[in-house]
C-alpha cells in the first residue's frame, strides 16, 4: 500500500503481507489496521439510530455513528467524542459489544481497519436532543425489523447490527416472557 520509508523516504520492499523493509535504511515498517469505533444506539422499543453519510466513501448510505481513534484516546473516549461531534449529545454509558475487521477505501487507498463496536440502551427518544454534525446528512430511528440493510454503507456494520439485534432483541423478548 505505502511505497516510501517514513524514516528516510527510501523505497519500501514488501517482505510479508504485513512487513515492508526500507531498501536504504532497513527500517521495518509494519502495516497495521487503523482502529475505529461505532456505537449502536438502541431504545427500549428496539429502535436503532442510524446516520446518513454526507461524504464519500458511501455518501448517502446509512451507517452507525462513529469514526477513527485519535492519538492518546482510549476506545471509549473516542466513541464518546465521535458521538458528541456527529450527534451533539454526550452519551457516556456505553458498553463494549464486539470488534470487526474491514477495509476502508479512501481516495483510492485501501486502509485495513479494526472497528470496536459499542452499544448503549436509551429509554427515551433521543432524536429531539440531536444536533447533527458536519459529516452527516440525517439521523433517524429505525424499527429493528425495518433497518434498510441493503442501504447500510459497510458490510461489517451490517454484520454488527445483525449480530447485535439477534442477541439483544432475542434476550429482550425472552426477558419479557419471564
Ligand atoms: Zn528508510
JSON list of N, CA and C and ligand atoms in Angstrom, two decimals, residues 5 7-8 10 22 25 27, ligand 1:
[
{"chain": "A", "resi": 5, "resn": "UNK", "atom": "N", "xyz": [9.65, 4.86, 2.74]},
{"chain": "A", "resi": 5, "resn": "UNK", "atom": "CA", "xyz": [10.01, 4.72, 4.16]},
{"chain": "A", "resi": 5, "resn": "UNK", "atom": "C", "xyz": [9.62, 5.98, 4.93]},
{"chain": "A", "resi": 7, "resn": "UNK", "atom": "N", "xyz": [10.83, 6.93, 7.66]},
{"chain": "A", "resi": 7, "resn": "UNK", "atom": "CA", "xyz": [12.00, 7.47, 8.35]},
{"chain": "A", "resi": 7, "resn": "UNK", "atom": "C", "xyz": [12.91, 8.24, 7.39]},
{"chain": "A", "resi": 8, "resn": "UNK", "atom": "N", "xyz": [13.27, 7.62, 6.24]},
{"chain": "A", "resi": 8, "resn": "UNK", "atom": "CA", "xyz": [14.26, 8.27, 5.35]},
{"chain": "A", "resi": 8, "resn": "UNK", "atom": "C", "xyz": [13.73, 8.57, 3.96]},
{"chain": "A", "resi": 10, "resn": "UNK", "atom": "N", "xyz": [13.28, 6.38, 1.62]},
{"chain": "A", "resi": 10, "resn": "UNK", "atom": "CA", "xyz": [13.73, 5.36, 0.66]},
{"chain": "A", "resi": 10, "resn": "UNK", "atom": "C", "xyz": [12.58, 4.47, 0.22]},
{"chain": "A", "resi": 22, "resn": "UNK", "atom": "N", "xyz": [12.73, -0.98, 4.43]},
{"chain": "A", "resi": 22, "resn": "UNK", "atom": "CA", "xyz": [13.31, 0.08, 3.62]},
{"chain": "A", "resi": 22, "resn": "UNK", "atom": "C", "xyz": [14.57, -0.43, 2.94]},
{"chain": "A", "resi": 25, "resn": "UNK", "atom": "N", "xyz": [17.56, 2.21, 4.55]},
{"chain": "A", "resi": 25, "resn": "UNK", "atom": "CA", "xyz": [17.98, 2.23, 5.96]},
{"chain": "A", "resi": 25, "resn": "UNK", "atom": "C", "xyz": [17.53, 0.99, 6.74]},
{"chain": "A", "resi": 27, "resn": "UNK", "atom": "N", "xyz": [14.77, 0.17, 7.82]},
{"chain": "A", "resi": 27, "resn": "UNK", "atom": "CA", "xyz": [13.66, 0.40, 8.76]},
{"chain": "A", "resi": 27, "resn": "UNK", "atom": "C", "xyz": [12.56, -0.63, 8.48]},
{"chain": "B", "resi": 1, "resn": "LIG", "atom": "ZN1", "xyz": [14.45, 4.20, 5.30]}
]
